[in-house]
Amino acid sequence: MRADARKNRDHLLAIARSTVLEQGAQASLRDIARRAEVGLGTLYRHFPTREALLEALLRADFDTLACRADELAQAGDPARSLVTWLHEAIAVTHGFSGAIALMVAAIADEGSALHASCVTLRAAGTRLLRRAQEDGVARRDIDGNDLFALISALAWLADQPPLVPRADHLFDVIADAILPGRPGTPHAGGAPGGSAVQPR
Amino acid sequence: MRADARKNRDHLLAIARSTVLEQGAQASLRDIARRAEVGLGTLYRHFPTREALLEALLRADFDTLACRADELAQAGDPARSLVTWLHEAIAVTHGFSGAIALMVAAIADEGSALHASCVTLRAAGTRLLRRAQEDGVARRDIDGNDLFALISALAWLADQPPLVPRADHLFDVIADAILPGRPGTPHAGGAPGGSAVQPR
DNA sequence: ACCTGAACACCGTTCAAGT
DNA sequence: ACCTGAACACCGTTCAAGT
């Protein structure tokens, strides 16, 4: 790759990152090229589709996430490992609103530039989930696809401005659903007729 | 309202319904007007924003949903009532992919044509949730906003084609999270080291 | 090799002109 | 009252022409 091309590509990525963080994954590609002071054709040459651009923006984080899954799979508590990883997985697309819908679409579309990343993500999650299931701490009736869907839903939720204030709390609620055997806050309403205290 | 205007409006709504079901809530308004064989300005006159059009398409279902909440609040089992209503709430936007994001945005935007419907929906859910909480069967650390967010997330999920096959199952998982005290399938992994049977 | 921007076929939105 | 469609300012995508 020629030096000038490399420079264009890098600059384009930096501008794309800030623009997407500002306007979401549907930001105008024309506008990104304009801000980068580069011809529109140059953007298309480096990133033939919007998915390709997003993939370039997120690739490093995806790779990190896959490594983290392996690290965590060796570390201690399987429940804690899974929850930690879920947090990190959701954080990856945070701020790139609209990107998660493209990722979900990509998992069923082998032609998408995001396909491989999605498959890797799902595989990493599946490993940690299975470990937690074998440990008897995660529900047994969910699989890697379910986990991928739950991650997607939580990531989507965390990128809807009006829902942001509840996102962390709902993460906990859903984590409890996945890991009912985990030592956590006794959230429940208690026995019918009981008088549980009001948390929060 | 003049008879010809009424006719245009009704026809526009019928065409819009089928177009949105086919292409999602971001369907081209120009295309809807074209299919309805009506001037573009006529569409804008009747529905000044995309939200106004969606609202007109969904209003009847929203009203029904609010009534259903009252019915169910009087009927028997609070847990069962809530779950039934949640199912119906999610079904309302089913097929209108992309609509749920507009609704979420609308709940924080009093100027949106969808605002009132969202508020009504949230209020109806809150009533059923509180009843279940008082009955000791729903977790006490969630409120109407959380329920609205969970409905949104499940509705979003159910409109992502690759996730559709898991949507029903994930509904159950999240329903279990909301209603841990409910007599349901013993999904859990059992005690650590235990040998729970494999459901499903 | 790589870059550029005009060209094409679309959009959403507005509004003067018509009936 | 209501309808129409041209006009405007945008898109995404392609591709001939340049360096």
Coordinates of C-alpha atoms (C1' of nucleotides) in Angstrom, one line a residue:
Chain A
M1 CA 0.0 0.0 0.0
R2 CA 1.4 3.3 -1.0
A3 CA 2.3 5.8 1.6
D4 CA -0.2 8.5 0.5
A5 CA -3.0 5.9 0.4
R6 CA -2.1 4.7 3.9
K7 CA -2.2 8.2 5.2
N8 CA -5.6 8.8 3.5
R9 CA -7.0 5.6 5.0
D10 CA -5.8 6.4 8.5
H11 CA -7.1 10.0 8.4
L12 CA -10.4 8.8 7.0
L13 CA -10.7 6.3 9.9
A14 CA -10.0 9.0 12.5
I15 CA -12.6 11.3 11.0
A16 CA -15.1 8.5 10.6
R17 CA -14.7 7.5 14.2
S18 CA -15.5 11.0 15.5
T19 CA -18.3 11.5 13.0
V20 CA -20.0 8.1 13.8
L21 CA -19.7 8.8 17.5
E22 CA -21.4 12.1 17.0
Q23 CA -24.1 11.1 14.5
G24 CA -24.4 7.4 14.7
A25 CA -23.6 4.6 12.2
Q26 CA -25.9 6.1 9.6
A27 CA -23.7 9.2 9.3
S28 CA -23.4 10.5 5.7
L29 CA -20.5 8.9 4.0
R30 CA -20.3 12.0 1.8
D31 CA -20.0 14.1 4.9
I32 CA -17.2 11.9 6.3
A33 CA -15.2 12.3 3.0
R34 CA -15.8 16.0 3.1
R35 CA -14.6 16.4 6.7
A36 CA -11.6 14.3 5.9
E37 CA -10.9 16.6 2.9
V38 CA -10.8 13.7 0.6
G39 CA -12.6 12.8 -2.6
L40 CA -15.7 10.7 -2.2
G41 CA -14.3 8.0 -4.4
T42 CA -11.3 7.7 -2.1
L43 CA -13.6 6.7 0.8
Y44 CA -15.3 4.1 -1.4
R45 CA -12.0 2.8 -2.6
H46 CA -10.8 2.1 1.0
F47 CA -14.2 1.1 2.3
P48 CA -16.5 -0.2 -0.4
T49 CA -19.4 -0.5 2.0
R50 CA -20.6 1.1 5.2
E51 CA -20.1 -2.2 6.9
A52 CA -16.5 -2.3 5.8
L53 CA -15.9 1.1 7.4
L54 CA -17.6 0.1 10.7
E55 CA -15.6 -3.1 10.6
A56 CA -12.3 -1.2 10.3
L57 CA -13.4 1.0 13.2
L58 CA -14.3 -1.9 15.5
R59 CA -11.8 -4.6 14.5
A60 CA -9.3 -3.9 17.2
D61 CA -12.0 -4.0 19.8
F62 CA -13.3 -7.3 18.5
D63 CA -9.9 -8.8 18.6
T64 CA -9.4 -7.6 22.1
L65 CA -12.7 -9.1 23.1
A66 CA -11.8 -12.5 21.7
C67 CA -8.6 -12.5 23.6
R68 CA -10.3 -11.4 26.8
A69 CA -12.7 -14.3 26.5
D70 CA -9.8 -16.7 26.5
E71 CA -8.1 -15.0 29.5
L72 CA -11.3 -15.0 31.4
A73 CA -12.1 -18.6 30.6
Q74 CA -8.9 -19.5 32.5
A75 CA -9.4 -17.2 35.4
G76 CA -11.5 -18.0 38.4
D77 CA -15.2 -17.8 38.9
P78 CA -17.1 -18.8 35.7
A79 CA -20.1 -16.6 36.5
R80 CA -18.0 -13.5 37.2
S81 CA -16.0 -14.2 34.0
L82 CA -19.1 -14.3 31.9
V83 CA -20.6 -11.1 33.4
T84 CA -17.3 -9.2 33.0
W85 CA -17.0 -10.2 29.4
L86 CA -20.6 -9.3 28.7
H87 CA -20.0 -5.9 30.0
E88 CA -17.0 -5.5 27.8
A89 CA -18.8 -6.9 24.8
I90 CA -21.6 -4.4 25.1
A91 CA -19.1 -1.5 25.7
V92 CA -17.5 -2.2 22.3
T93 CA -20.3 -0.8 20.2
H94 CA -21.2 1.8 22.8
G95 CA -21.6 5.2 21.2
F96 CA -21.9 3.7 17.7
S97 CA -25.6 3.8 17.7
G98 CA -27.1 1.9 14.8
A99 CA -24.1 -0.3 14.4
I100 CA -25.6 -3.1 16.4
A101 CA -28.4 -3.6 14.0
L102 CA -25.9 -3.9 11.2
M103 CA -24.0 -6.5 13.2
V104 CA -27.1 -8.5 13.8
A105 CA -27.9 -8.4 10.1
A106 CA -24.3 -9.4 9.4
I107 CA -24.4 -12.6 11.3
A108 CA -26.8 -14.0 8.8
D109 CA -25.0 -12.5 5.8
E110 CA -21.8 -14.1 4.9
G111 CA -21.1 -11.5 2.4
S112 CA -21.0 -8.7 5.0
A113 CA -17.7 -7.2 6.0
L114 CA -18.9 -7.5 9.6
H115 CA -19.8 -11.2 9.4
A116 CA -16.5 -12.6 10.6
S117 CA -16.4 -10.3 13.6
C118 CA -19.9 -11.3 14.6
V119 CA -19.2 -15.0 14.4
T120 CA -16.0 -14.5 16.5
L121 CA -18.0 -12.6 19.1
R122 CA -20.6 -15.3 19.2
A123 CA -18.0 -18.0 19.5
A124 CA -16.2 -16.2 22.4
G125 CA -19.5 -15.8 24.2
T126 CA -20.4 -19.4 23.7
R127 CA -17.2 -20.6 25.3
L128 CA -17.8 -18.5 28.5
L129 CA -21.4 -19.5 28.6
R130 CA -20.8 -23.2 28.3
R131 CA -18.2 -23.0 31.1
A132 CA -20.7 -21.3 33.4
Q133 CA -23.3 -23.9 32.4
E134 CA -21.0 -26.7 33.2
D135 CA -20.4 -25.0 36.5
G136 CA -24.1 -25.2 37.2
V137 CA -24.4 -21.4 37.5
A138 CA -25.9 -20.4 34.2
R139 CA -29.3 -21.5 32.9
R140 CA -29.0 -24.5 30.6
D141 CA -31.7 -23.6 28.1
I142 CA -29.8 -20.8 26.4
D143 CA -27.1 -21.1 23.8
G144 CA -24.6 -18.9 22.0
N145 CA -27.2 -17.5 19.7
D146 CA -29.4 -16.5 22.6
L147 CA -26.4 -14.9 24.3
F148 CA -25.6 -13.0 21.1
A149 CA -29.2 -11.8 20.9
L150 CA -29.1 -10.7 24.5
I151 CA -25.9 -8.8 24.0
S152 CA -27.4 -7.1 21.0
A153 CA -30.5 -6.2 22.8
L154 CA -28.6 -4.7 25.7
A155 CA -26.2 -2.8 23.3
W156 CA -29.2 -1.5 21.4
L157 CA -30.8 -0.4 24.6
A158 CA -27.7 1.3 25.8
D159 CA -27.6 3.4 22.7
Q160 CA -31.1 4.8 22.9
P161 CA -30.7 8.1 24.7
P162 CA -34.0 7.8 26.7
L163 CA -33.0 4.4 28.0
V164 CA -29.5 5.1 28.9
P165 CA -30.2 5.8 32.6
R166 CA -31.7 2.3 33.0
A167 CA -29.1 0.5 30.9
D168 CA -26.8 -0.6 33.7
H169 CA -29.7 -1.7 35.9
L170 CA -31.2 -3.7 33.1
F171 CA -27.9 -5.3 32.4
D172 CA -28.0 -6.6 36.0
V173 CA -31.6 -7.8 35.6
I174 CA -30.7 -9.8 32.5
A175 CA -27.5 -11.0 33.9
D176 CA -29.6 -12.4 36.8
A177 CA -31.7 -14.2 34.2
I178 CA -28.7 -15.8 32.6
L179 CA -27.1 -16.6 35.9
P180 CA -29.7 -17.5 38.4
G181 CA -27.3 -19.5 40.5
R182 CA -24.9 -16.6 41.0
P183 CA -24.4 -15.0 44.3
G184 CA -26.0 -11.7 43.6
T185 CA -28.5 -9.2 45.1
P186 CA -31.6 -11.0 46.3
H187 CA -33.8 -8.9 43.9
A188 CA -36.9 -11.0 44.2
G189 CA -40.2 -10.1 45.7
G190 CA -39.9 -12.8 48.3
A191 CA -42.6 -15.3 49.1
P192 CA -46.2 -14.2 48.3
G193 CA -47.4 -12.2 51.2
G194 CA -43.9 -11.6 52.5
S195 CA -42.6 -8.2 53.3
A196 CA -39.4 -7.8 51.3
V197 CA -37.6 -4.5 51.7
Q198 CA -37.5 -2.1 48.8
P199 CA -34.0 -2.0 47.3
R200 CA -32.5 1.0 45.5
Chain B
M1 CA -63.2 16.8 7.0
R2 CA -64.3 16.7 3.4
A3 CA -65.3 13.4 1.9
D4 CA -62.5 13.3 -0.7
A5 CA -60.0 14.1 2.0
R6 CA -61.2 11.4 4.2
K7 CA -61.0 8.9 1.3
N8 CA -57.4 10.0 0.5
R9 CA -56.5 9.7 4.2
D10 CA -57.9 6.2 4.5
H11 CA -56.4 5.0 1.3
L12 CA -53.0 6.4 2.3
L13 CA -53.1 4.6 5.6
A14 CA -53.9 1.3 4.0
I15 CA -51.1 1.7 1.5
A16 CA -48.7 2.9 4.2
R17 CA -49.6 -0.2 6.4
S18 CA -48.6 -2.6 3.7
T19 CA -45.6 -0.7 2.6
V20 CA -44.2 -0.4 6.2
L21 CA -44.9 -4.1 6.8
E22 CA -42.9 -4.8 3.7
Q23 CA -40.0 -2.3 4.0
G24 CA -40.0 -1.2 7.6
A25 CA -40.7 2.1 9.3
Q26 CA -38.1 3.9 7.2
A27 CA -40.0 3.2 4.0
S28 CA -39.8 6.1 1.5
L29 CA -42.7 8.5 2.1
R30 CA -42.5 9.5 -1.6
D31 CA -43.0 5.8 -2.5
I32 CA -46.0 5.5 -0.3
A33 CA -47.6 8.6 -1.9
R34 CA -46.8 7.1 -5.3
R35 CA -48.3 3.8 -4.5
A36 CA -51.4 5.5 -3.2
E37 CA -51.5 7.5 -6.4
V38 CA -51.7 10.7 -4.5
G39 CA -49.6 13.8 -4.6
L40 CA -46.7 13.9 -2.2
G41 CA -48.1 17.1 -0.6
T42 CA -51.3 15.2 0.2
L43 CA -49.4 12.8 2.3
Y44 CA -47.6 15.6 4.2
R45 CA -50.9 17.4 4.7
H46 CA -52.5 14.4 6.4
F47 CA -49.3 13.3 8.2
P48 CA -46.9 16.1 8.7
T49 CA -44.2 13.7 10.1
R50 CA -43.3 10.1 9.8
E51 CA -44.2 9.7 13.5
A52 CA -47.6 11.1 12.8
L53 CA -48.1 8.4 10.1
L54 CA -46.9 5.6 12.4
E55 CA -49.1 6.9 15.2
A56 CA -52.1 6.7 12.9
L57 CA -51.2 3.2 11.9
L58 CA -50.7 2.0 15.5
R59 CA -53.3 4.1 17.4
A60 CA -56.0 1.5 17.5
D61 CA -53.6 -1.1 18.8
F62 CA -52.4 1.2 21.5
D63 CA -55.9 1.9 22.6
T64 CA -56.7 -1.8 22.7
L65 CA -53.6 -2.4 24.7
A66 CA -54.5 0.1 27.4
C67 CA -58.0 -1.4 27.7
R68 CA -56.5 -4.9 27.9
A69 CA -54.3 -3.8 30.8
D70 CA -57.4 -2.7 32.7
E71 CA -59.2 -6.0 32.0
L72 CA -56.1 -8.0 33.0
A73 CA -55.6 -6.0 36.1
Q74 CA -59.0 -7.3 37.3
A75 CA -58.7 -10.8 36.2
G76 CA -56.9 -13.5 38.3
D77 CA -53.2 -14.2 38.6
P78 CA -51.1 -11.0 38.6
A79 CA -48.1 -12.8 37.1
R80 CA -50.0 -14.4 34.3
S81 CA -51.8 -11.1 33.6
L82 CA -48.5 -9.2 33.3
V83 CA -46.9 -11.9 31.0
T84 CA -50.0 -12.0 28.8
W85 CA -50.0 -8.2 28.4
L86 CA -46.3 -8.1 27.7
H87 CA -46.8 -10.5 24.9
E88 CA -49.6 -8.4 23.4
A89 CA -47.5 -5.2 23.8
I90 CA -44.7 -6.6 21.9
A91 CA -47.0 -7.9 19.2
V92 CA -48.3 -4.5 18.5
T93 CA -45.2 -3.2 16.7
H94 CA -44.3 -6.6 15.2
G95 CA -43.6 -6.3 11.6
F96 CA -43.1 -2.5 11.8
S97 CA -39.3 -2.8 12.1
G98 CA -37.7 0.4 13.0
A99 CA -40.8 1.8 14.6
I100 CA -39.7 0.8 18.1
A101 CA -36.7 3.1 18.0
L102 CA -38.9 6.0 17.0
M103 CA -41.2 5.1 20.0
V104 CA -38.3 5.1 22.4
A105 CA -37.1 8.4 21.1
A106 CA -40.7 9.7 21.4
I107 CA -41.0 9.0 25.1
A108 CA -38.4 11.7 25.7
D109 CA -39.8 14.1 23.1
E110 CA -43.1 15.7 24.0
G111 CA -43.4 17.2 20.6
S112 CA -43.5 13.8 18.9
A113 CA -46.8 12.5 17.6
L114 CA -45.9 9.2 19.2
H115 CA -45.3 10.7 22.6
A116 CA -48.8 10.2 24.1
S117 CA -49.0 6.6 22.9
C118 CA -45.7 5.8 24.6
V119 CA -46.7 7.4 27.8
T120 CA -50.0 5.5 27.8
L121 CA -48.2 2.2 27.1
R122 CA -45.7 2.8 29.9
A123 CA -48.5 3.7 32.3
A124 CA -50.5 0.5 31.5
G125 CA -47.4 -1.6 32.0
T126 CA -46.7 0.1 35.3
R127 CA -50.1 -0.7 36.6
L128 CA -49.7 -4.4 35.9
L129 CA -46.2 -4.5 37.2
R130 CA -47.1 -2.9 40.5
R131 CA -49.9 -5.3 41.0
A132 CA -47.5 -8.2 40.5
Q133 CA -45.0 -6.6 42.8
E134 CA -47.6 -6.2 45.5
D135 CA -48.4 -9.8 45.0
G136 CA -44.8 -10.6 45.7
V137 CA -44.2 -12.3 42.4
A138 CA -42.3 -9.6 40.5
R139 CA -38.9 -8.2 41.3
R140 CA -39.2 -5.1 43.3
D141 CA -36.2 -3.3 41.9
I142 CA -37.7 -2.5 38.5
D143 CA -40.2 0.2 37.6
G144 CA -42.4 1.3 34.7
N145 CA -39.4 2.8 32.9
D146 CA -37.5 -0.5 33.1
L147 CA -40.5 -2.4 31.9
F148 CA -40.9 0.0 28.9
A149 CA -37.2 -0.5 28.1
L150 CA -37.5 -4.3 28.3
I151 CA -40.6 -4.3 26.1
S152 CA -38.7 -2.1 23.6
A153 CA -35.6 -4.4 23.6
L154 CA -37.8 -7.5 23.1
A155 CA -39.8 -5.8 20.3
W156 CA -36.5 -4.7 18.7
L157 CA -35.2 -8.2 18.9
A158 CA -38.3 -9.7 17.4
D159 CA -37.9 -7.5 14.4
Q160 CA -34.3 -8.4 13.6
P161 CA -34.7 -11.2 11.1
P162 CA -31.7 -13.3 12.3
L163 CA -32.9 -13.1 15.9
V164 CA -36.6 -14.0 15.2
P165 CA -36.1 -17.7 15.8
R166 CA -34.9 -16.9 19.4
A167 CA -37.4 -14.2 20.1
D168 CA -40.0 -16.3 21.9
H169 CA -37.5 -18.1 24.0
L170 CA -35.8 -14.9 25.0
F171 CA -39.2 -13.5 25.9
D172 CA -39.5 -16.3 28.4
V173 CA -36.0 -15.8 29.7
I174 CA -36.7 -12.1 30.4
A175 CA -40.1 -12.8 31.8
D176 CA -38.4 -15.2 34.3
A177 CA -36.1 -12.3 35.2
I178 CA -39.1 -10.0 35.9
L179 CA -41.1 -12.7 37.6
P180 CA -38.8 -14.9 39.6
G181 CA -41.6 -15.9 41.9
R182 CA -43.8 -17.2 39.1
P183 CA -44.5 -20.9 38.8
G184 CA -42.6 -21.6 35.6
T185 CA -40.1 -24.0 34.1
P186 CA -37.2 -24.7 36.5
H187 CA -34.7 -23.3 33.9
A188 CA -31.8 -23.0 36.2
G189 CA -28.6 -24.9 36.3
G190 CA -29.4 -26.2 39.7
A191 CA -27.1 -26.1 42.7
P192 CA -23.3 -26.1 41.8
G193 CA -22.4 -29.7 41.2
G194 CA -26.0 -30.7 40.9
S195 CA -27.3 -32.7 38.0
A196 CA -30.2 -30.8 36.6
V197 CA -32.0 -32.3 33.6
Q198 CA -31.7 -30.6 30.3
P199 CA -34.9 -28.9 29.3
R200 CA -36.1 -28.1 25.8
Chain C
dA1 C1' -1.7 2.9 -7.9
dC2 C1' -4.4 6.0 -6.4
dC3 C1' -7.3 10.2 -6.3
dT4 C1' -11.1 13.2 -7.9
dG5 C1' -15.6 14.9 -8.7
dA6 C1' -19.3 14.9 -12.1
dA7 C1' -23.3 12.2 -13.1
dC8 C1' -27.2 9.4 -12.0
dA9 C1' -31.1 8.1 -9.4
dC10 C1' -32.9 8.6 -5.5
dC11 C1' -34.6 11.0 -0.8
dG12 C1' -37.3 14.5 2.7
dT13 C1' -39.5 18.8 2.9
dT14 C1' -41.7 23.1 1.3
dC15 C1' -44.8 25.9 -1.1
dA16 C1' -46.8 28.4 -5.1
dA17 C1' -50.3 27.4 -8.2
dG18 C1' -54.3 25.2 -9.1
dT19 C1' -59.5 23.2 -8.4
Chain D
dA1 C1' -60.5 23.0 1.7
dC2 C1' -57.8 20.4 -0.4
dC3 C1' -54.6 18.6 -4.0
dT4 C1' -50.6 18.7 -7.0
dG5 C1' -45.9 18.5 -8.4
dA6 C1' -41.8 21.4 -9.2
dA7 C1' -38.0 23.1 -6.6
dC8 C1' -34.4 22.7 -3.3
dA9 C1' -30.9 20.6 -0.7
dC10 C1' -29.5 16.6 0.4
dC11 C1' -28.2 11.2 -0.1
dG12 C1' -25.5 6.6 -1.9
dT13 C1' -23.0 4.7 -5.7
dT14 C1' -20.4 4.5 -10.0
dC15 C1' -16.9 5.5 -13.1
dA16 C1' -14.3 8.3 -16.7
dA17 C1' -10.6 11.3 -16.4
dG18 C1' -6.7 12.7 -14.3
dT19 C1' -1.8 12.4 -11.6

